[in-house]
mmCIF file of C-alpha atoms and ligand atoms in Angstrom:
data_model
loop_
_atom_site.group_PDB
_atom_site.id
_atom_site.type_symbol
_atom_site.label_atom_id
_atom_site.label_comp_id
_atom_site.label_asym_id
_atom_site.label_seq_id
_atom_site.Cartn_x
_atom_site.Cartn_y
_atom_site.Cartn_z
ATOM 1 C CA UNK A 1 -0.006 0.040 -0.024
ATOM 2 C CA UNK A 2 0.969 3.626 -0.121
ATOM 3 C CA UNK A 3 3.007 3.110 -3.242
ATOM 4 C CA UNK A 4 4.046 6.401 -4.704
ATOM 5 C CA UNK A 5 2.121 8.401 -2.069
ATOM 6 C CA UNK A 6 4.172 10.514 0.389
ATOM 7 C CA UNK A 7 4.159 8.827 3.737
ATOM 8 C CA UNK A 8 2.579 11.663 5.827
ATOM 9 C CA UNK A 9 -0.163 9.319 7.229
ATOM 10 C CA UNK A 10 -0.277 5.943 8.703
ATOM 11 C CA UNK A 11 -2.937 4.412 6.444
ATOM 12 C CA UNK A 12 -4.907 1.321 7.133
ATOM 13 C CA UNK A 13 -4.640 -1.435 4.579
ATOM 14 C CA UNK A 14 -8.443 -1.842 4.511
ATOM 15 C CA UNK A 15 -9.960 -0.646 1.289
ATOM 16 C CA UNK A 16 -13.478 0.610 1.518
ATOM 17 C CA UNK A 17 -15.318 0.490 -1.690
ATOM 18 C CA UNK A 18 -18.873 1.656 -0.782
ATOM 19 C CA UNK A 19 -21.182 2.550 2.065
ATOM 20 C CA UNK A 20 -24.651 3.355 3.034
ATOM 21 C CA UNK A 21 -25.672 5.669 5.742
ATOM 22 C CA UNK A 22 -23.221 5.116 8.704
ATOM 23 C CA UNK A 23 -22.011 1.875 7.366
ATOM 24 C CA UNK A 24 -18.876 1.273 5.165
ATOM 25 C CA UNK A 25 -18.228 -1.848 3.099
ATOM 26 C CA UNK A 26 -14.739 -3.252 2.234
ATOM 27 C CA UNK A 27 -13.632 -5.015 -0.877
ATOM 28 C CA UNK A 28 -14.475 -8.408 0.614
ATOM 29 C CA UNK A 29 -18.054 -7.381 1.386
ATOM 30 C CA UNK A 30 -17.439 -6.955 5.114
ATOM 31 C CA UNK A 31 -19.420 -4.091 6.780
ATOM 32 C CA UNK A 32 -18.119 -1.669 9.397
ATOM 33 C CA UNK A 33 -20.018 0.880 11.509
ATOM 34 C CA UNK A 34 -18.601 4.292 10.829
ATOM 35 C CA UNK A 35 -18.117 6.160 14.030
ATOM 36 C CA UNK A 36 -15.704 8.629 12.543
ATOM 37 C CA UNK A 37 -17.150 9.917 9.260
ATOM 38 C CA UNK A 38 -13.790 10.443 7.692
ATOM 39 C CA UNK A 39 -12.553 12.653 10.571
ATOM 40 C CA UNK A 40 -15.878 14.375 11.305
ATOM 41 C CA UNK A 41 -16.766 15.073 7.671
ATOM 42 C CA UNK A 42 -19.355 12.872 6.148
ATOM 43 C CA UNK A 43 -22.313 14.246 7.861
ATOM 44 C CA UNK A 44 -24.900 12.740 5.534
ATOM 45 C CA UNK A 45 -23.053 9.408 5.698
ATOM 46 C CA UNK A 46 -22.231 7.269 2.612
ATOM 47 C CA UNK A 47 -24.381 6.942 -0.520
ATOM 48 C CA UNK A 48 -26.868 9.587 0.683
ATOM 49 C CA UNK A 49 -29.684 9.465 -2.047
ATOM 50 C CA UNK A 50 -30.382 13.224 -2.207
ATOM 51 C CA UNK A 51 -26.655 13.956 -2.383
ATOM 52 C CA UNK A 52 -26.075 11.425 -5.064
ATOM 53 C CA UNK A 53 -29.081 12.801 -7.170
ATOM 54 C CA UNK A 54 -27.882 16.447 -6.745
ATOM 55 C CA UNK A 55 -24.253 15.589 -7.644
ATOM 56 C CA UNK A 56 -25.217 13.556 -10.692
ATOM 57 C CA UNK A 57 -27.495 16.344 -11.876
ATOM 58 C CA UNK A 58 -24.769 19.042 -11.316
ATOM 59 C CA UNK A 59 -22.025 16.984 -13.031
ATOM 60 C CA UNK A 60 -24.178 16.954 -16.063
ATOM 61 C CA UNK A 61 -24.598 20.785 -15.988
ATOM 62 C CA UNK A 62 -21.489 22.604 -14.856
ATOM 63 C CA UNK A 63 -18.790 21.413 -12.510
ATOM 64 C CA UNK A 64 -16.298 24.359 -12.494
ATOM 65 C CA UNK A 65 -16.395 28.037 -13.520
ATOM 66 C CA UNK A 66 -13.723 29.798 -11.475
ATOM 67 C CA UNK A 67 -14.416 32.780 -9.446
ATOM 68 C CA UNK A 68 -14.333 35.105 -12.452
ATOM 69 C CA UNK A 69 -18.038 34.245 -12.865
ATOM 70 C CA UNK A 70 -21.041 34.560 -10.417
ATOM 71 C CA UNK A 71 -23.061 31.386 -9.604
ATOM 72 C CA UNK A 72 -26.315 31.307 -7.717
ATOM 73 C CA UNK A 73 -25.399 28.343 -5.610
ATOM 74 C CA UNK A 74 -22.186 30.033 -4.289
ATOM 75 C CA UNK A 75 -24.363 33.116 -3.296
ATOM 76 C CA UNK A 76 -27.129 30.905 -1.694
ATOM 77 C CA UNK A 77 -24.553 29.018 0.375
ATOM 78 C CA UNK A 78 -22.766 32.128 1.533
ATOM 79 C CA UNK A 79 -26.249 33.663 2.530
ATOM 80 C CA UNK A 80 -27.328 30.646 4.346
ATOM 81 C CA UNK A 81 -23.943 30.232 6.272
ATOM 82 C CA UNK A 82 -24.137 33.966 7.209
ATOM 83 C CA UNK A 83 -27.776 33.499 8.453
ATOM 84 C CA UNK A 84 -26.801 30.506 10.634
ATOM 85 C CA UNK A 85 -23.620 32.001 12.041
ATOM 86 C CA UNK A 86 -24.492 35.764 12.427
ATOM 87 C CA UNK A 87 -21.600 36.545 9.980
ATOM 88 C CA UNK A 88 -21.922 39.070 7.001
ATOM 89 C CA UNK A 89 -19.606 37.515 4.249
ATOM 90 C CA UNK A 90 -17.950 34.376 3.190
ATOM 91 C CA UNK A 91 -14.724 33.652 1.482
ATOM 92 C CA UNK A 92 -14.904 29.952 0.156
ATOM 93 C CA UNK A 93 -11.878 27.635 0.287
ATOM 94 C CA UNK A 94 -11.183 24.038 -0.561
ATOM 95 C CA UNK A 95 -10.139 22.839 2.934
ATOM 96 C CA UNK A 96 -9.927 23.908 6.555
ATOM 97 C CA UNK A 97 -6.405 25.022 6.402
ATOM 98 C CA UNK A 98 -7.129 27.362 3.664
ATOM 99 C CA UNK A 99 -9.943 28.806 5.701
ATOM 100 C CA UNK A 100 -7.638 29.592 8.498
ATOM 101 C CA UNK A 101 -5.012 31.107 6.229
ATOM 102 C CA UNK A 102 -7.895 33.409 4.996
ATOM 103 C CA UNK A 103 -8.586 34.360 8.635
ATOM 104 C CA UNK A 104 -4.925 35.160 9.440
ATOM 105 C CA UNK A 105 -4.586 37.251 6.252
ATOM 106 C CA UNK A 106 -7.786 38.987 7.150
ATOM 107 C CA UNK A 107 -6.526 39.794 10.549
ATOM 108 C CA UNK A 108 -3.226 41.214 9.214
ATOM 109 C CA UNK A 109 -5.177 43.250 6.625
ATOM 110 C CA UNK A 110 -7.513 44.747 9.402
ATOM 111 C CA UNK A 111 -4.259 45.866 11.293
ATOM 112 C CA UNK A 112 -2.736 47.415 8.131
ATOM 113 C CA UNK A 113 -6.073 49.269 7.492
ATOM 114 C CA UNK A 114 -6.212 50.578 11.005
ATOM 115 C CA UNK A 115 -2.666 51.858 10.679
ATOM 116 C CA UNK A 116 -1.133 49.282 13.257
ATOM 117 C CA UNK A 117 0.726 46.866 10.981
ATOM 118 C CA UNK A 118 3.093 46.220 13.770
ATOM 119 C CA UNK A 119 0.170 44.080 15.288
ATOM 120 C CA UNK A 120 1.265 41.089 13.255
ATOM 121 C CA UNK A 121 1.548 38.353 15.772
ATOM 122 C CA UNK A 122 -1.042 35.813 16.752
ATOM 123 C CA UNK A 123 -2.256 34.227 20.011
ATOM 124 C CA UNK A 124 -3.495 30.619 20.078
ATOM 125 C CA UNK A 125 -4.186 28.045 22.709
ATOM 126 C CA UNK A 126 -1.991 25.133 23.806
ATOM 127 C CA UNK A 127 -3.400 21.823 22.394
ATOM 128 C CA UNK A 128 -4.866 23.815 19.445
ATOM 129 C CA UNK A 129 -4.734 22.473 15.814
ATOM 130 C CA UNK A 130 -5.418 24.828 12.891
ATOM 131 C CA UNK A 131 -3.816 23.172 9.927
ATOM 132 C CA UNK A 132 -0.296 22.419 8.371
ATOM 133 C CA UNK A 133 0.347 25.281 5.777
ATOM 134 C CA UNK A 134 3.025 27.694 7.023
ATOM 135 C CA UNK A 135 0.526 30.168 8.348
ATOM 136 C CA UNK A 136 -1.877 27.855 10.022
ATOM 137 C CA UNK A 137 0.936 25.685 11.233
ATOM 138 C CA UNK A 138 2.356 28.685 13.015
ATOM 139 C CA UNK A 139 -0.795 28.483 15.320
ATOM 140 C CA UNK A 140 -0.990 24.696 15.539
ATOM 141 C CA UNK A 141 0.529 23.938 19.038
ATOM 142 C CA UNK A 142 1.998 20.427 18.753
ATOM 143 C CA UNK A 143 5.838 20.629 18.757
ATOM 144 C CA UNK A 144 5.863 17.542 16.389
ATOM 145 C CA UNK A 145 3.927 19.399 13.707
ATOM 146 C CA UNK A 146 5.924 22.571 13.869
ATOM 147 C CA UNK A 147 9.535 21.773 14.687
ATOM 148 C CA UNK A 148 10.865 20.612 11.327
ATOM 149 C CA UNK A 149 9.483 23.672 9.515
ATOM 150 C CA UNK A 150 10.533 26.854 11.399
ATOM 151 C CA UNK A 151 10.890 29.672 11.268
ATOM 152 C CA UNK A 152 7.094 30.207 11.304
ATOM 153 C CA UNK A 153 4.828 33.310 12.035
ATOM 154 C CA UNK A 154 5.082 34.808 15.597
ATOM 155 C CA UNK A 155 2.562 33.185 17.956
ATOM 156 C CA UNK A 156 2.052 33.221 21.682
ATOM 157 C CA UNK A 157 0.637 30.107 23.330
ATOM 158 C CA UNK A 158 -1.854 30.325 26.074
ATOM 159 C CA UNK A 159 -2.983 27.667 28.558
ATOM 160 C CA UNK A 160 -6.785 27.089 27.963
ATOM 161 C CA UNK A 161 -9.048 28.499 30.685
ATOM 162 C CA UNK A 162 -6.355 30.874 32.199
ATOM 163 C CA UNK A 163 -8.106 34.261 31.815
ATOM 164 C CA UNK A 164 -5.203 36.108 33.498
ATOM 165 C CA UNK A 165 -2.787 34.871 30.910
ATOM 166 C CA UNK A 166 -5.162 35.784 28.171
ATOM 167 C CA UNK A 167 -5.622 39.333 29.487
ATOM 168 C CA UNK A 168 -1.933 39.800 29.903
ATOM 169 C CA UNK A 169 -1.068 38.615 26.534
ATOM 170 C CA UNK A 170 -3.832 40.545 24.607
ATOM 171 C CA UNK A 171 -3.034 43.817 26.523
ATOM 172 C CA UNK A 172 0.727 43.389 26.539
ATOM 173 C CA UNK A 173 1.547 41.888 23.202
ATOM 174 C CA UNK A 174 -1.233 43.317 21.152
ATOM 175 C CA UNK A 175 -1.592 40.478 18.725
ATOM 176 C CA UNK A 176 -3.647 40.855 15.473
ATOM 177 C CA UNK A 177 -5.922 38.069 16.405
ATOM 178 C CA UNK A 178 -6.660 35.319 19.074
ATOM 179 C CA UNK A 179 -7.500 32.059 17.257
ATOM 180 C CA UNK A 180 -9.125 29.247 19.309
ATOM 181 C CA UNK A 181 -11.284 26.229 18.764
ATOM 182 C CA UNK A 182 -14.272 26.155 21.167
ATOM 183 C CA UNK A 183 -13.872 22.507 21.338
ATOM 184 C CA UNK A 184 -10.382 21.361 20.451
ATOM 185 C CA UNK A 185 -10.516 18.319 18.140
ATOM 186 C CA UNK A 186 -6.949 17.147 17.569
ATOM 187 C CA UNK A 187 -6.199 18.255 21.104
ATOM 188 C CA UNK A 188 -8.330 15.494 22.502
ATOM 189 C CA UNK A 189 -11.923 16.819 22.279
ATOM 190 C CA UNK A 190 -11.405 19.451 25.026
ATOM 191 C CA UNK A 191 -14.156 21.869 25.427
ATOM 192 C CA UNK A 192 -13.595 25.507 26.448
ATOM 193 C CA UNK A 193 -15.969 26.723 29.166
ATOM 194 C CA UNK A 194 -18.700 29.268 28.287
ATOM 195 C CA UNK A 195 -17.049 31.577 30.816
ATOM 196 C CA UNK A 196 -13.726 31.449 29.117
ATOM 197 C CA UNK A 197 -15.276 31.962 25.609
ATOM 198 C CA UNK A 198 -17.157 35.015 26.990
ATOM 199 C CA UNK A 199 -14.097 36.319 28.582
ATOM 200 C CA UNK A 200 -12.104 36.023 25.384
ATOM 201 C CA UNK A 201 -14.841 37.883 23.565
ATOM 202 C CA UNK A 202 -14.731 40.804 26.040
ATOM 203 C CA UNK A 203 -10.981 40.925 26.017
ATOM 204 C CA UNK A 204 -10.719 40.929 22.239
ATOM 205 C CA UNK A 205 -13.238 43.714 22.033
ATOM 206 C CA UNK A 206 -11.390 45.747 24.735
ATOM 207 C CA UNK A 207 -8.021 45.344 23.098
ATOM 208 C CA UNK A 208 -8.871 45.604 19.411
ATOM 209 C CA UNK A 209 -7.857 41.929 18.843
ATOM 210 C CA UNK A 210 -9.751 39.965 16.168
ATOM 211 C CA UNK A 211 -11.402 36.999 17.749
ATOM 212 C CA UNK A 212 -11.213 34.018 15.308
ATOM 213 C CA UNK A 213 -13.185 30.964 16.175
ATOM 214 C CA UNK A 214 -11.865 27.899 14.285
ATOM 215 C CA UNK A 215 -14.963 25.700 14.172
ATOM 216 C CA UNK A 216 -13.696 23.491 11.360
ATOM 217 C CA UNK A 217 -14.070 20.370 13.411
ATOM 218 C CA UNK A 218 -16.675 21.382 16.057
ATOM 219 C CA UNK A 219 -18.972 23.527 13.859
ATOM 220 C CA UNK A 220 -21.639 22.947 11.092
ATOM 221 C CA UNK A 221 -24.006 21.429 13.672
ATOM 222 C CA UNK A 222 -21.836 18.669 15.029
ATOM 223 C CA UNK A 223 -22.389 19.724 18.658
ATOM 224 C CA UNK A 224 -26.242 20.406 18.373
ATOM 225 C CA UNK A 225 -26.052 24.018 17.516
ATOM 226 C CA UNK A 226 -24.751 25.212 14.137
ATOM 227 C CA UNK A 227 -21.632 26.668 15.894
ATOM 228 C CA UNK A 228 -20.239 25.234 19.045
ATOM 229 C CA UNK A 229 -19.791 28.723 20.509
ATOM 230 C CA UNK A 230 -23.477 29.351 20.262
ATOM 231 C CA UNK A 231 -23.966 27.189 23.365
ATOM 232 C CA UNK A 232 -22.083 29.926 25.174
ATOM 233 C CA UNK A 233 -23.834 32.798 23.339
ATOM 234 C CA UNK A 234 -20.503 34.133 21.931
ATOM 235 C CA UNK A 235 -20.298 35.663 18.422
ATOM 236 C CA UNK A 236 -16.632 35.821 17.021
ATOM 237 C CA UNK A 237 -15.343 38.415 14.596
ATOM 238 C CA UNK A 238 -14.363 35.661 12.066
ATOM 239 C CA UNK A 239 -15.284 31.954 12.072
ATOM 240 C CA UNK A 240 -13.759 29.108 9.954
ATOM 241 C CA UNK A 241 -15.693 26.111 8.807
ATOM 242 C CA UNK A 242 -14.933 23.036 6.635
ATOM 243 C CA UNK A 243 -15.112 19.284 7.120
ATOM 244 C CA UNK A 244 -18.869 18.380 6.836
ATOM 245 C CA UNK A 245 -19.927 21.726 5.031
ATOM 246 C CA UNK A 246 -20.292 19.993 1.685
ATOM 247 C CA UNK A 247 -21.086 16.526 2.826
ATOM 248 C CA UNK A 248 -17.610 15.132 1.972
ATOM 249 C CA UNK A 249 -16.767 17.291 -1.054
ATOM 250 C CA UNK A 250 -13.549 19.474 -0.333
ATOM 251 C CA UNK A 251 -14.786 22.781 0.863
ATOM 252 C CA UNK A 252 -14.245 25.301 3.617
ATOM 253 C CA UNK A 253 -15.360 28.802 4.535
ATOM 254 C CA UNK A 254 -13.879 31.801 6.279
ATOM 255 C CA UNK A 255 -16.865 33.885 7.414
ATOM 256 C CA UNK A 256 -16.437 37.508 8.656
ATOM 257 C CA UNK A 257 -18.666 39.683 10.722
ATOM 258 C CA UNK A 258 -20.220 43.023 9.413
ATOM 259 C CA UNK A 259 -17.322 45.058 10.554
ATOM 260 C CA UNK A 260 -14.825 42.945 8.677
ATOM 261 C CA UNK A 261 -16.774 41.841 5.580
ATOM 262 C CA UNK A 262 -15.208 44.391 3.300
ATOM 263 C CA UNK A 263 -11.586 43.897 4.525
ATOM 264 C CA UNK A 264 -10.188 42.354 1.243
ATOM 265 C CA UNK A 265 -10.009 44.369 -1.978
ATOM 266 C CA UNK A 266 -9.892 42.716 -5.304
ATOM 267 C CA UNK A 267 -6.924 40.418 -5.814
ATOM 268 C CA UNK A 268 -5.897 40.427 -2.155
ATOM 269 C CA UNK A 269 -7.053 36.824 -1.655
ATOM 270 C CA UNK A 270 -8.244 34.186 -4.121
ATOM 271 C CA UNK A 271 -8.734 30.709 -5.180
ATOM 272 C CA UNK A 272 -9.257 28.826 -8.543
ATOM 273 C CA UNK A 273 -11.557 26.165 -7.374
ATOM 274 C CA UNK A 274 -13.229 27.328 -4.193
ATOM 275 C CA UNK A 275 -16.901 27.801 -3.959
ATOM 276 C CA UNK A 276 -17.562 26.186 -7.370
ATOM 277 C CA UNK A 277 -20.989 24.945 -8.413
ATOM 278 C CA UNK A 278 -20.351 21.289 -7.555
ATOM 279 C CA UNK A 279 -19.204 21.845 -4.050
ATOM 280 C CA UNK A 280 -21.819 24.403 -3.344
ATOM 281 C CA UNK A 281 -24.495 22.071 -4.785
ATOM 282 C CA UNK A 282 -23.385 19.510 -2.165
ATOM 283 C CA UNK A 283 -23.267 22.197 0.548
ATOM 284 C CA UNK A 284 -26.861 23.124 -0.385
ATOM 285 C CA UNK A 285 -28.034 19.454 0.027
ATOM 286 C CA UNK A 286 -26.142 19.469 3.557
ATOM 287 C CA UNK A 287 -27.712 22.611 4.676
ATOM 288 C CA UNK A 288 -31.231 21.585 3.458
ATOM 289 C CA UNK A 289 -30.983 18.259 5.362
ATOM 290 C CA UNK A 290 -29.442 20.046 8.492
ATOM 291 C CA UNK A 291 -32.278 22.451 8.626
ATOM 292 C CA UNK A 292 -34.985 19.931 7.774
ATOM 293 C CA UNK A 293 -34.342 17.831 10.955
ATOM 294 C CA UNK A 294 -30.898 16.673 11.093
ATOM 295 C CA UNK A 295 -30.056 19.247 13.731
ATOM 296 C CA UNK A 296 -32.547 17.556 15.995
ATOM 297 C CA UNK A 297 -31.188 14.133 15.125
ATOM 298 C CA UNK A 298 -27.584 15.194 16.060
ATOM 299 C CA UNK A 299 -28.930 16.334 19.592
ATOM 300 C CA UNK A 300 -30.845 13.093 20.089
ATOM 301 C CA UNK A 301 -28.040 10.664 18.963
ATOM 302 C CA UNK A 302 -25.627 12.835 20.877
ATOM 303 C CA UNK A 303 -27.722 12.464 24.023
ATOM 304 C CA UNK A 304 -27.838 8.671 23.530
ATOM 305 C CA UNK A 305 -24.094 8.383 23.375
ATOM 306 C CA UNK A 306 -23.620 10.879 26.213
ATOM 307 C CA UNK A 307 -25.787 8.583 28.194
ATOM 308 C CA UNK A 308 -24.023 5.407 27.260
ATOM 309 C CA UNK A 309 -20.367 6.534 27.419
ATOM 310 C CA UNK A 310 -20.338 7.413 31.143
ATOM 311 C CA UNK A 311 -21.841 3.956 31.756
ATOM 312 C CA UNK A 312 -18.702 2.480 30.098
ATOM 313 C CA UNK A 313 -16.418 4.713 32.280
ATOM 314 C CA UNK A 314 -18.266 3.306 35.366
ATOM 315 C CA UNK A 315 -17.757 -0.252 34.237
ATOM 316 C CA UNK A 316 -14.216 -0.221 32.881
ATOM 317 C CA UNK A 317 -11.372 1.348 34.841
ATOM 318 C CA UNK A 318 -9.431 1.858 31.646
ATOM 319 C CA UNK A 319 -11.743 4.707 30.854
ATOM 320 C CA UNK A 320 -10.530 7.843 32.452
ATOM 321 C CA UNK A 321 -12.887 10.564 31.148
ATOM 322 C CA UNK A 322 -15.842 11.246 28.658
ATOM 323 C CA UNK A 323 -15.413 14.488 26.812
ATOM 324 C CA UNK A 324 -17.307 16.589 24.217
ATOM 325 C CA UNK A 325 -20.819 17.332 23.036
ATOM 326 C CA UNK A 326 -23.348 16.295 20.420
ATOM 327 C CA UNK A 327 -21.626 14.032 17.877
ATOM 328 C CA UNK A 328 -18.015 15.042 18.694
ATOM 329 C CA UNK A 329 -17.087 12.940 21.746
ATOM 330 C CA UNK A 330 -14.052 11.561 23.210
ATOM 331 C CA UNK A 331 -13.200 8.676 25.528
ATOM 332 C CA UNK A 332 -9.987 9.407 27.231
ATOM 333 C CA UNK A 333 -8.295 6.268 28.432
ATOM 334 C CA UNK A 334 -5.595 5.662 31.089
ATOM 335 C CA UNK A 335 -3.072 4.925 28.334
ATOM 336 C CA UNK A 336 -2.556 5.134 24.668
ATOM 337 C CA UNK A 337 -5.758 4.534 22.820
ATOM 338 C CA UNK A 338 -4.161 2.846 19.744
ATOM 339 C CA UNK A 339 -4.493 -0.805 20.801
ATOM 340 C CA UNK A 340 -8.126 -0.214 21.641
ATOM 341 C CA UNK A 341 -8.764 1.485 18.422
ATOM 342 C CA UNK A 342 -7.184 -1.332 16.397
ATOM 343 C CA UNK A 343 -9.282 -3.914 18.209
ATOM 344 C CA UNK A 344 -12.458 -1.844 17.657
ATOM 345 C CA UNK A 345 -11.601 -1.750 14.155
ATOM 346 C CA UNK A 346 -11.168 -5.693 13.990
ATOM 347 C CA UNK A 347 -14.589 -5.850 15.562
ATOM 348 C CA UNK A 348 -16.143 -3.707 12.869
ATOM 349 C CA UNK A 349 -16.267 -0.362 14.489
ATOM 350 C CA UNK A 350 -14.436 2.652 13.047
ATOM 351 C CA UNK A 351 -13.047 5.265 15.421
ATOM 352 C CA UNK A 352 -9.633 6.866 15.621
ATOM 353 C CA UNK A 353 -7.405 8.290 18.249
ATOM 354 C CA UNK A 354 -6.480 11.900 19.024
ATOM 355 C CA UNK A 355 -4.011 13.335 21.498
ATOM 356 C CA UNK A 356 -2.679 9.784 22.058
ATOM 357 C CA UNK A 357 -4.969 8.615 24.740
ATOM 358 C CA UNK A 358 -8.434 9.676 23.407
ATOM 359 C CA UNK A 359 -10.796 7.651 21.321
ATOM 360 C CA UNK A 360 -12.572 10.129 18.965
ATOM 361 C CA UNK A 361 -16.253 9.430 18.147
ATOM 362 C CA UNK A 362 -17.597 11.633 15.428
ATOM 363 C CA UNK A 363 -20.177 9.656 13.475
ATOM 364 C CA UNK A 364 -22.296 10.872 10.513
ATOM 365 C CA UNK A 365 -25.212 12.893 11.575
ATOM 366 C CA UNK A 366 -27.543 10.338 9.900
ATOM 367 C CA UNK A 367 -26.512 7.501 12.327
ATOM 368 C CA UNK A 368 -29.574 5.707 13.640
ATOM 369 C CA UNK A 369 -30.576 5.171 17.358
ATOM 370 C CA UNK A 370 -29.991 1.407 16.764
ATOM 371 C CA UNK A 371 -26.490 2.032 15.390
ATOM 372 C CA UNK A 372 -25.621 4.172 18.505
ATOM 373 C CA UNK A 373 -26.485 1.192 20.565
ATOM 374 C CA UNK A 374 -24.665 -1.211 18.304
ATOM 375 C CA UNK A 375 -21.481 0.971 18.534
ATOM 376 C CA UNK A 376 -21.848 1.170 22.344
ATOM 377 C CA UNK A 377 -22.166 -2.649 22.531
ATOM 378 C CA UNK A 378 -18.934 -3.062 20.484
ATOM 379 C CA UNK A 379 -17.130 -0.484 22.659
ATOM 380 C CA UNK A 380 -18.215 -2.524 25.750
ATOM 381 C CA UNK A 381 -17.114 -5.900 24.297
ATOM 382 C CA UNK A 382 -13.752 -4.359 23.309
ATOM 383 C CA UNK A 383 -13.103 -2.259 26.514
ATOM 384 C CA UNK A 384 -13.796 -5.372 28.651
ATOM 385 C CA UNK A 385 -10.703 -7.103 26.992
ATOM 386 C CA UNK A 386 -8.371 -4.350 28.169
ATOM 387 C CA UNK A 387 -7.491 -4.751 31.879
ATOM 388 C CA UNK A 388 -7.409 -1.571 33.983
ATOM 389 C CA UNK A 389 -3.889 -0.192 33.767
ATOM 390 C CA UNK A 390 -2.171 2.136 36.098
ATOM 391 C CA UNK A 391 -2.403 5.672 34.875
ATOM 392 C CA UNK A 392 0.614 6.458 32.690
ATOM 393 C CA UNK A 393 -0.376 9.793 31.613
ATOM 394 C CA UNK A 394 0.080 12.604 34.139
ATOM 395 C CA UNK A 395 -3.053 14.447 35.028
ATOM 396 C CA UNK A 396 -1.590 17.654 33.743
ATOM 397 C CA UNK A 397 -0.495 16.376 30.408
ATOM 398 C CA UNK A 398 -3.363 16.635 27.955
HETATM 399 C C1 PLP B 401 -9.854 22.667 14.206
HETATM 400 C C2 PLP B 401 -9.278 22.392 12.812
HETATM 401 N N1 PLP B 401 -8.757 23.433 12.141
HETATM 402 C C3 PLP B 401 -8.083 23.193 10.946
HETATM 403 C C4 PLP B 401 -7.989 21.972 10.261
HETATM 404 C C5 PLP B 401 -7.410 21.701 9.087
HETATM 405 O O1 PLP B 401 -8.369 21.323 8.091
HETATM 406 P P1 PLP B 401 -7.948 20.485 6.742
HETATM 407 O O2 PLP B 401 -7.468 19.315 7.083
HETATM 408 O O3 PLP B 401 -9.340 20.459 6.076
HETATM 409 O O4 PLP B 401 -7.023 21.358 5.948
HETATM 410 C C6 PLP B 401 -8.520 20.803 11.080
HETATM 411 C C7 PLP B 401 -8.399 19.477 10.633
HETATM 412 O O5 PLP B 401 -8.517 18.473 11.318
HETATM 413 C C8 PLP B 401 -9.175 21.013 12.306
HETATM 414 O O6 PLP B 401 -9.603 20.072 13.118
#
């Protein structure tokens, strides 16, 4: 496997050839329950009939135009995303990383326009992940991601939940933007408190720092509200989205509030492919389904998982903590989650690991109540095979 492909991922040898709903089928016909959705992407699951019909139709009409031409779908998706997020304008991208790049450039441009171009640094949180391009990588905390690629953009790292450190940095260093994930995904499904999100909002307003919420993993309805920060009633200046936004087609968006919607002038940012008719047609199917009832389904299935996972924690000492919200959940174990993940996979349940000791659970939004119970049963069977181990991860290391 992996012939001719750069070895940036440890890919499984399994080849999935088809799927329906939250089930994936391999080349031998074996079925797996998908509790991962391609890392929090395939919100409508696999083989969704409405998506298949819309894409077939769109491929026969027009796939690509470039951003030199208007298209109604692009504008419809922008309008609907702005309505759902409280933002005023969208820049479409092909990935989450590009949406973060757009947000960083937008913050720099705002500082130039204000006559404070020296405000060029960024603040981000320890444990945060924002992508791997040189700009986004500068804010991605993990040393393993950044070390081989320096020098990067200047960034100050803040411990999550420490409001004093946040105030000191924003007042003292005057960064262009504070960038944070309301729920850290790659950092181990770690949710920021409503109090911290609200304090960050107030401090950013007071210091003229742009507040950028990276909702690429936790946004687009995955936690029960369209944006995860809506649980805390916080509206950022800029929000980045991607992953489920076009139900599996590559797409992201950087959305800016009214005060920043006209920041870029012609030519200051761009993309050949982004926001094209095919991806936008898929995004419209996703948004239609989301607003027609999937939002309620996410809340219901999330509540079922949130009821079942603490039971596993009570039964199996290997389980240290249940994290997350809606359909973005984590089971933090007392040691590396890799062996458990591999055994789950052998038993037909797809999850992955994040931050080393966390099993990430991020199923398609269309997962059924019966499939949630099936997944919980498989988790129970597999966790029972792993004896309690003495904690090897110090409490402070996340
Ligand atoms: C919060 C967050 N930001 C940015 C990214 C990068 O997105 P992409 O891989 O689509 O470029 C990810 C990907 O996992 C993410 O979880």
